[in-house]
Amino acid sequence: MLPSASPAPPVFTLAGRPLPPIVQGGMGIAVSGWRLARAVSMLGHIGIVSGTAIDMVLVRELQNGDPNGRLRVLEDYPDQAYVSWLRDTFYVEGGKAADAPYKLLPIHKFGNPTVRSQQALAAAMYTEVRLAKEGHNGLVGINLLAKVKRHTLAALLGAILADADLVVMGAGIPIEEAEALQKLAAGEAARLRLDVDGAAATDGPFYYTLDPSAVVPGYTPHPAPAFFPIVSSDALANILEKKIVPGGFAGFIVEHHTAGGHNAPPRNKGVDENQNPVYDRRDEANLAKIAAMGYPFYVAGGYGSPEALRRAWAVGAVGVQIGSLFSLCDESGYPDNYKQHLIREIHLGRAKIRTDGRASPTGFPFKVVEVAGTLGLPELQRKRTRICDLGYLQNAYLDGKGKLQGRCASEPVDDYVRKGGRAEDTDRRACLCNGLAANIGLGQQQKWGEEQTFFTGGDDLVNLPLGSAETPHYSAADVIDYLMAAPVAPVVSGDGAAVAAPELA
Ligand SMILES: Cc1cc2nc3c(=O)[nH]c(=O)nc-3n(C[C@H](O)[C@H](O)[C@H](O)COP(=O)(O)O)c2cc1C
């Protein structure tokens, strides 16, 4: 299907349609939820829902009385026995009491995952994609973090069942995932290799496996969505091209380290005195080399302006993937009062972005919004009581009996050390699971109080061109209109010559 054989300038298609210039980037947890993806998709661009922790979103929403009508969407889900269990176990008519804690799903296991955990994920992903696809024919994709291995296969299965058009995956090197996507779509069991802390080569290899027909009884083959890995360098794009199964990917998203969310670590491994990453010229992907590979690609990270869109076109990209601007628009998953607070503080010059080398337990740099009233302020983060009750970012390790278990550098330090982890690895770690759940209004009521928010955004978020301190809101359509506005300056190609911006389809 991709790329097409057309002469330059290349015209790439997906699901029979020309690829549009804007991808609304996947933003977890549920910041790019179905409402945002649907809005962007209906405007003719690509809407991406996040698959990260989507099972948690589903069961918490059911406990809030199912405000998004997910049980209705599940009426045509192929596994009605599971849907009944889900309803009986989590649905609370009218919603739980505000101060009651959410009932939790068991933490997804590494060794022998329970089919029930996989069912929760598949059903949740299904609802998210189906909601995003309702009432239009636009392109809708899902975003997953390759690093979060245990949750990938079931989320892919749910997306396949819901006819997602594409899968975008970063935070890792998704070679096996590309093959797994093909296998799952074909109804075959798939597996991903697990990295296990401290395991000797002779202990492994260790795999996480999923059999579609065990998770969704009666599963029949479906078309596979197109696969777009996220890369930070032309070198990685080259590796993926060589190692991914033939036909296993459609194109690339090339993400710069200014992007919101997790970032690739610097190639020089440089850190400053606060152990935050220091990037240099080696971290700039060679876009000309990527263009020469002949696949469609989008550029991401700091491309949230009409000039940047023209710059992207000038280097041969199909367009841009935008996160930060969409993260604060009316349709994003943050509650309105949080968005208004963030937009106001940004316009008043009171928000800062730091690229934090320690915050994420994954070890990847993570962009943190430092803004009043949130755990982005280090002094508030330090005071948070540690708990690991969601476990999405746990790493696998072998316990004394040689059994695969999970541990997270953001869990209580004593627990982490008891599980064989090093105390220094827990320093300054934040709990992304609970913080990001709080960001979308699904924060847990812990025994000691409610989990607090912890926002992320790209370096450019502080120069927000939309909304104002007086009118702290704007829509997804405003973002698109802004990006597609006529360029204010001529686009200049690499050799300094002015070039015309390509016509839009
Ligand atoms: C709030 C937020 C959450 C994000 N979460 C994810 C994520 O879960 N997975 C991912 O691949 N990228 C994530 N990103 C990155 C976006 O998909 C996108 O590539 C990036 O925001 C583009 O750069 P920009 O922030 O300068 O627009 C996130 C970005 C933001 C702002």
XYZ file of C-alpha atoms and ligand atoms in Angstrom:
536
model
C 0.000 0.000 0.000
C 2.818 2.412 0.882
C 4.816 4.141 -0.470
C 3.104 4.786 -3.800
C 5.117 4.595 -6.992
C 4.347 8.225 -7.942
C 7.197 10.442 -9.191
C 8.526 13.291 -7.009
C 7.083 15.134 -5.207
C 5.861 11.924 -3.589
C 2.172 11.435 -2.948
C 1.639 8.830 -0.288
C -1.644 7.229 0.523
C -3.078 5.417 3.484
C -6.295 3.424 3.379
C -6.766 4.761 -0.160
C -6.501 8.399 0.866
C -3.615 10.872 0.450
C -1.723 11.303 3.706
C -2.727 14.660 5.186
C -0.155 17.160 6.458
C -0.962 17.042 10.163
C -0.756 14.162 12.596
C -2.101 14.926 16.043
C 0.470 13.105 18.149
C -0.445 10.355 20.584
C -0.418 11.712 24.124
C -0.758 9.450 27.120
C -2.558 8.863 29.333
C -5.739 9.703 27.359
C -4.684 13.327 26.724
C -5.144 12.446 23.101
C -8.329 10.600 23.891
C -11.055 9.674 21.441
C -12.661 13.128 21.501
C -9.496 14.889 20.300
C -8.571 12.224 17.752
C -12.092 12.264 16.369
C -12.115 16.063 16.061
C -8.774 16.116 14.229
C -9.725 13.225 12.007
C -13.015 14.910 11.090
C -11.010 17.988 10.094
C -9.212 15.862 7.493
C -5.990 15.148 9.368
C -4.784 12.140 11.366
C -6.132 11.711 14.886
C -4.208 9.434 17.220
C -5.565 8.018 20.466
C -3.186 6.923 23.170
C -3.184 3.261 24.156
C -1.061 3.744 27.238
C -2.903 2.573 30.375
C -6.164 2.607 28.442
C -7.418 -0.367 30.515
C -7.085 1.779 33.638
C -9.017 4.570 31.897
C -11.807 2.147 30.983
C -12.321 0.705 34.461
C -12.098 4.099 36.173
C -14.596 5.609 33.774
C -16.957 2.696 34.421
C -16.669 3.510 38.135
C -17.572 7.104 37.289
C -20.832 5.921 35.708
C -19.442 5.468 32.161
C -19.649 9.111 30.997
C -18.241 8.247 27.551
C -20.662 5.412 26.890
C -18.012 2.710 26.584
C -20.445 -0.049 27.528
C -22.607 1.001 24.597
C -19.591 0.731 22.291
C -18.859 -2.710 23.698
C -22.312 -3.971 22.727
C -20.860 -5.284 19.463
C -17.550 -6.442 20.975
C -16.943 -10.068 19.982
C -16.497 -11.282 23.581
C -19.748 -10.516 25.407
C -18.914 -12.820 28.324
C -15.985 -10.573 29.108
C -18.076 -7.419 28.700
C -20.575 -8.775 31.253
C -17.755 -9.449 33.698
C -16.409 -5.956 33.141
C -19.824 -4.399 33.767
C -20.468 -6.479 36.867
C -17.028 -5.814 38.295
C -16.510 -2.109 37.632
C -19.635 -0.258 36.526
C -21.158 2.009 39.167
C -24.450 3.562 38.125
C -24.313 7.326 38.712
C -20.630 7.057 39.600
C -18.748 6.199 42.786
C -18.586 8.679 45.678
C -15.997 11.377 44.906
C -13.874 10.471 47.914
C -14.007 6.688 47.366
C -10.893 5.095 45.872
C -11.025 3.502 42.440
C -11.072 -0.283 42.356
C -7.920 -1.455 40.563
C -7.170 -3.993 37.892
C -4.422 -6.398 38.991
C -0.980 -5.239 37.842
C -0.268 -6.892 34.504
C 2.173 -9.798 35.038
C 5.431 -10.392 33.201
C 5.733 -14.163 33.410
C 2.390 -15.788 32.762
C 0.050 -12.907 31.988
C -3.549 -13.646 32.815
C -5.884 -13.669 29.855
C -8.157 -11.406 31.915
C -5.522 -8.639 31.943
C -5.132 -8.951 28.206
C -8.906 -8.899 27.752
C -9.210 -5.658 29.704
C -6.645 -3.973 27.486
C -8.037 -5.253 24.218
C -11.583 -4.207 25.123
C -10.437 -0.789 26.346
C -8.415 -0.091 23.215
C -11.382 -1.193 21.149
C -13.665 1.347 22.817
C -11.161 4.170 22.408
C -10.649 3.593 18.684
C -14.332 2.990 18.001
C -15.326 6.188 19.787
C -12.711 8.116 17.793
C -14.012 6.646 14.542
C -17.693 7.282 15.156
C -19.606 9.245 12.520
C -16.879 9.872 9.916
C -14.397 8.166 7.583
C -11.225 9.961 8.617
C -7.935 8.358 9.607
C -7.547 7.262 13.227
C -4.488 5.637 14.742
C -3.192 4.524 18.106
C 0.024 5.396 19.907
C 1.951 3.025 22.141
C 5.277 3.146 23.937
C 7.489 0.266 22.821
C 9.079 0.243 26.249
C 5.785 -0.808 27.861
C 6.044 -4.376 26.503
C 3.450 -6.177 28.625
C 0.651 -3.953 27.407
C 1.509 -3.737 23.734
C 0.106 -6.912 22.240
C -3.341 -6.747 23.787
C -3.679 -3.057 22.922
C -2.702 -3.852 19.330
C -5.328 -6.573 19.230
C -8.056 -4.201 20.405
C -6.989 -1.611 17.828
C -7.025 -4.203 15.046
C -10.527 -5.312 16.066
C -11.697 -1.706 15.957
C -10.219 -1.165 12.469
C -7.595 1.401 13.456
C -5.864 2.791 10.366
C -2.391 3.121 11.819
C -0.193 2.345 14.799
C 2.481 4.827 15.868
C 5.085 3.580 18.305
C 8.078 5.200 19.957
C 10.128 5.067 23.168
C 12.097 2.041 22.086
C 13.091 0.183 18.924
C 9.887 -1.450 17.671
C 11.206 -4.171 15.389
C 9.415 -7.157 16.911
C 6.284 -5.069 17.399
C 5.981 -4.522 13.656
C 5.988 -8.269 13.089
C 3.660 -8.873 16.028
C 1.136 -6.480 14.502
C 1.034 -8.530 11.293
C 0.741 -11.789 13.203
C -2.033 -10.647 15.508
C -4.010 -9.270 12.587
C -3.664 -12.658 10.895
C -4.920 -14.383 14.049
C -1.547 -15.883 14.987
C 0.041 -15.849 18.438
C 2.718 -13.169 18.801
C 5.475 -12.560 21.302
C 7.811 -9.787 22.405
C 11.151 -10.334 24.030
C 11.422 -8.928 27.549
C 14.518 -7.225 28.924
C 15.051 -8.632 32.389
C 17.193 -6.645 34.846
C 20.154 -8.614 36.088
C 19.347 -11.826 34.176
C 22.315 -13.731 32.753
C 22.256 -14.695 29.093
C 21.766 -18.306 30.176
C 18.620 -17.424 32.188
C 16.671 -16.323 29.128
C 15.438 -15.428 26.640
C 12.144 -14.287 28.171
C 9.054 -13.581 26.134
C 5.664 -12.050 26.624
C 3.131 -13.859 24.435
C -0.458 -13.346 23.373
C -2.755 -15.641 21.448
C -5.626 -13.712 19.801
C -8.103 -16.554 20.008
C -7.451 -16.973 23.754
C -8.136 -13.284 24.381
C -11.037 -12.868 21.966
C -12.735 -16.226 21.408
C -13.629 -16.743 17.768
C -11.180 -14.081 16.550
C -10.986 -13.994 12.751
C -8.198 -12.353 10.702
C -8.426 -8.589 10.140
C -6.412 -6.180 7.982
C -3.319 -4.909 9.810
C -3.132 -1.166 10.466
C -0.164 0.661 8.877
C 2.820 0.867 11.197
C 4.767 4.105 11.782
C 7.740 3.798 14.153
C 8.929 6.977 15.856
C 12.644 7.551 15.378
C 14.995 10.242 16.600
C 17.755 9.685 14.037
C 18.363 8.663 10.447
C 20.589 5.872 11.822
C 17.645 4.334 13.653
C 15.411 4.735 10.595
C 18.014 2.764 8.623
C 18.187 -0.001 11.197
C 14.416 -0.322 11.239
C 14.261 -0.451 7.457
C 16.732 -3.352 7.467
C 15.323 -5.268 10.419
C 11.564 -4.881 10.244
C 9.815 -7.672 8.337
C 9.134 -6.821 4.667
C 6.031 -4.654 4.386
C 6.006 -4.253 8.168
C 6.116 -0.473 8.268
C 4.642 2.312 6.201
C 6.752 5.323 7.135
C 8.339 7.211 10.008
C 7.669 9.888 12.549
C 10.976 11.665 13.158
C 10.842 13.188 16.613
C 13.202 15.873 17.900
C 14.156 16.057 21.568
C 12.159 19.283 21.989
C 8.926 17.229 21.794
C 6.588 16.799 24.752
C 6.453 13.506 26.658
C 9.449 11.147 26.696
C 12.502 12.013 24.598
C 15.295 9.885 23.185
C 18.401 10.117 25.377
C 21.277 12.215 23.979
C 23.671 10.201 21.822
C 26.643 11.648 23.703
C 25.037 10.457 26.986
C 25.801 13.960 28.307
C 24.115 15.256 31.463
C 24.328 18.552 33.315
C 24.923 19.051 37.033
C 21.280 18.070 37.706
C 21.604 14.862 35.690
C 19.350 16.307 33.017
C 20.296 15.515 29.405
C 22.484 17.779 27.294
C 21.927 17.426 23.565
C 24.259 18.436 20.746
C 24.499 18.341 16.948
C 24.653 14.538 16.928
C 21.052 14.517 18.121
C 19.823 16.230 14.948
C 18.386 13.649 12.546
C 19.584 14.062 8.972
C 16.204 14.640 7.352
C 17.635 14.651 3.832
C 18.861 11.095 4.411
C 15.479 10.056 5.732
C 13.741 11.663 2.754
C 16.097 9.771 0.443
C 14.865 6.468 1.899
C 11.635 7.050 -0.006
C 9.080 6.464 2.734
C 6.503 8.989 3.895
C 7.617 10.711 7.070
C 6.365 13.349 9.476
C 8.583 15.507 11.652
C 7.739 16.134 15.305
C 9.042 18.271 18.135
C 8.873 22.037 17.842
C 6.965 22.086 14.548
C 3.879 23.825 15.923
C 3.797 26.834 13.594
C 2.868 27.548 9.962
C 6.518 28.343 9.192
C 7.625 25.024 10.644
C 5.066 23.158 8.548
C 6.543 24.774 5.424
C 10.018 23.879 6.673
C 8.892 20.284 7.023
C 7.579 20.243 3.458
C 10.803 21.769 2.190
C 12.804 18.813 3.528
C 10.448 16.306 1.927
C 8.258 15.433 4.920
C 4.562 14.762 4.332
C 3.892 17.048 7.258
C 4.228 17.464 10.997
C 3.195 15.597 14.117
C 1.979 18.030 16.742
C 1.433 17.301 20.420
C 1.861 20.290 22.703
C -0.568 22.623 20.917
C -3.262 19.944 20.836
C -2.678 18.944 24.459
C -4.345 22.120 25.741
C -7.172 22.436 23.206
C -10.832 22.081 24.171
C -11.062 18.480 22.973
C -8.021 17.115 24.833
C -8.445 14.770 27.786
C -7.429 17.257 30.484
C -10.375 18.653 32.460
C -11.226 22.247 31.500
C -10.066 23.775 34.784
C -6.582 22.236 34.405
C -6.305 23.442 30.823
C -7.385 26.947 31.779
C -4.851 27.019 34.605
C -2.050 25.865 32.300
C -2.944 28.245 29.455
C -3.193 31.196 31.849
C 0.077 30.426 33.609
C 1.849 29.993 30.271
C 0.563 33.330 28.922
C 1.514 35.052 32.162
C 5.052 33.676 31.777
C 4.781 31.565 34.914
C 5.347 28.107 33.433
C 8.686 26.509 32.603
C 9.623 23.309 30.784
C 12.536 21.177 31.919
C 13.916 18.075 30.257
C 14.223 15.872 33.303
C 16.717 13.039 33.163
C 15.468 11.457 36.383
C 11.675 11.834 36.551
C 10.621 8.882 34.409
C 11.267 5.435 35.889
C 11.904 4.226 32.336
C 15.232 6.088 32.378
C 14.227 8.079 29.262
C 14.347 11.890 29.565
C 10.883 13.292 30.213
C 9.643 16.839 29.629
C 8.124 18.294 32.790
C 5.934 21.401 32.979
C 6.944 23.349 36.067
C 3.776 25.155 37.043
C 2.117 26.111 40.330
C -0.057 23.538 42.052
C 1.454 20.487 40.303
C 4.116 17.864 40.978
C 6.166 19.517 38.226
C 7.547 21.635 41.074
C 10.394 19.536 42.535
C 9.577 20.578 46.120
C 6.033 19.162 45.779
C 7.263 16.016 44.010
C 9.676 15.291 46.865
C 6.785 15.319 49.342
C 4.625 12.818 47.442
C 4.101 9.477 49.217
C 5.410 6.715 46.987
C 3.194 3.806 45.970
C 3.195 1.455 42.977
C -0.414 0.411 42.455
C -0.663 0.669 38.659
C 2.707 -0.680 37.566
C 2.695 0.169 33.847
C 6.346 1.209 33.820
C 7.715 -1.640 35.915
C 10.840 -3.399 34.714
C 11.134 -7.167 34.836
C 13.606 -8.845 37.205
C 14.143 -12.404 38.427
C 13.286 -13.039 42.077
C 15.152 -15.451 44.367
C 13.146 -18.368 42.980
C 13.954 -17.461 39.385
C 10.431 -16.114 38.783
C 9.775 -13.042 36.624
C 8.543 -10.127 38.728
C 8.167 -6.375 38.253
C 9.713 -3.421 40.037
C 9.602 0.307 39.406
C 12.207 2.902 40.369
C 9.343 5.197 41.449
C 7.937 2.729 43.983
C 8.698 3.006 47.728
C 12.482 2.865 48.036
C 12.456 0.008 50.577
C 10.321 -2.150 48.283
C 12.582 -1.443 45.329
C 15.701 -2.338 47.298
C 14.052 -5.454 48.730
C 13.432 -6.534 45.138
C 17.148 -6.204 44.400
C 17.082 -2.677 42.922
C 19.679 -0.037 43.795
C 18.494 2.757 46.088
C 20.302 5.391 43.989
C 18.177 4.424 40.985
C 15.072 5.662 42.798
C 16.432 9.179 43.279
C 14.072 11.929 41.973
C 11.829 9.444 40.197
C 8.215 10.504 39.708
C 5.185 8.240 39.449
C 4.027 8.845 35.889
C 1.176 6.333 36.196
C -0.572 8.140 39.046
C 0.450 11.649 37.961
C -0.789 11.252 34.404
C -4.014 9.611 35.627
C -4.584 12.651 37.867
C -3.993 14.942 34.854
C -7.083 13.556 33.114
C -9.300 13.782 36.190
C -8.927 10.093 37.083
C -6.537 10.503 40.025
C -6.643 7.903 42.753
C -7.830 8.709 46.283
C -4.981 7.253 48.293
C -5.226 6.743 52.059
C -3.248 9.960 52.534
C -5.088 12.058 49.961
C -5.681 12.478 46.243
C -2.895 11.937 43.701
C -1.661 15.232 42.238
C -1.152 16.301 38.627
C 2.179 16.102 36.768
C 2.081 17.671 33.288
C 4.329 17.273 30.292
C 4.734 19.469 27.231
C 7.303 20.285 24.564
C 9.912 23.027 24.869
C 7.759 25.307 22.694
C 4.705 25.074 24.923
C 5.821 28.178 26.814
C 5.453 30.179 23.564
C 1.834 29.133 23.161
C 0.423 31.060 20.163
C -3.236 30.305 20.953
C -5.588 31.284 23.776
C -4.680 34.060 26.197
C -4.652 34.757 29.926
C -8.106 36.374 29.503
C -9.526 33.727 27.167
C -7.738 30.556 28.214
C -9.061 28.140 25.638
C -8.986 27.231 21.953
C -10.186 24.334 19.826
C -8.546 21.617 17.739
C -9.857 23.483 14.670
C -8.019 26.609 15.881
C -4.793 24.579 15.999
C -5.303 23.311 12.444
C -6.269 26.775 11.130
C -3.199 28.262 12.759
C -0.838 25.631 11.342
C -2.317 25.843 7.863
C -2.190 29.650 7.707
C -0.147 31.195 4.894
C 3.552 31.324 5.723
C 4.744 34.735 6.886
C 8.234 34.232 5.489
C 9.519 32.417 2.405
C 10.591 28.868 3.008
C 14.326 28.439 2.557
C 15.837 25.150 1.466
C 19.076 23.670 2.814
C 21.228 25.510 0.234
C 19.681 28.865 1.094
C 17.406 29.192 -1.945
C 13.777 30.163 -1.391
C 11.387 27.387 -2.339
C 7.626 27.409 -2.745
C 5.502 25.565 -0.240
C 3.775 22.576 -1.859
C 0.105 22.939 -2.636
C -2.250 21.282 -0.226
C -4.511 18.553 -1.510
C 1.065 15.832 26.928
C 1.889 15.021 25.976
C 1.925 13.638 26.108
C 2.643 12.868 25.190
N 2.604 11.509 25.293
C 3.182 10.742 24.333
C 3.023 9.332 24.342
O 2.360 8.761 25.210
N 3.616 8.620 23.355
C 4.341 9.226 22.349
O 4.845 8.532 21.454
N 4.494 10.571 22.317
C 3.924 11.328 23.267
N 4.016 12.698 23.194
C 4.698 13.296 22.020
C 3.688 13.687 20.923
O 3.060 12.562 20.371
C 4.359 14.487 19.802
O 5.275 13.709 19.079
C 5.087 15.696 20.300
O 4.297 16.374 21.239
C 5.442 16.643 19.159
O 6.193 17.730 19.599
P 5.526 19.060 20.220
O 5.264 18.720 21.641
O 6.608 20.092 20.073
O 4.299 19.365 19.437
C 3.362 13.499 24.135
C 3.344 14.889 24.042
C 2.623 15.650 24.939
C 2.606 17.149 24.794
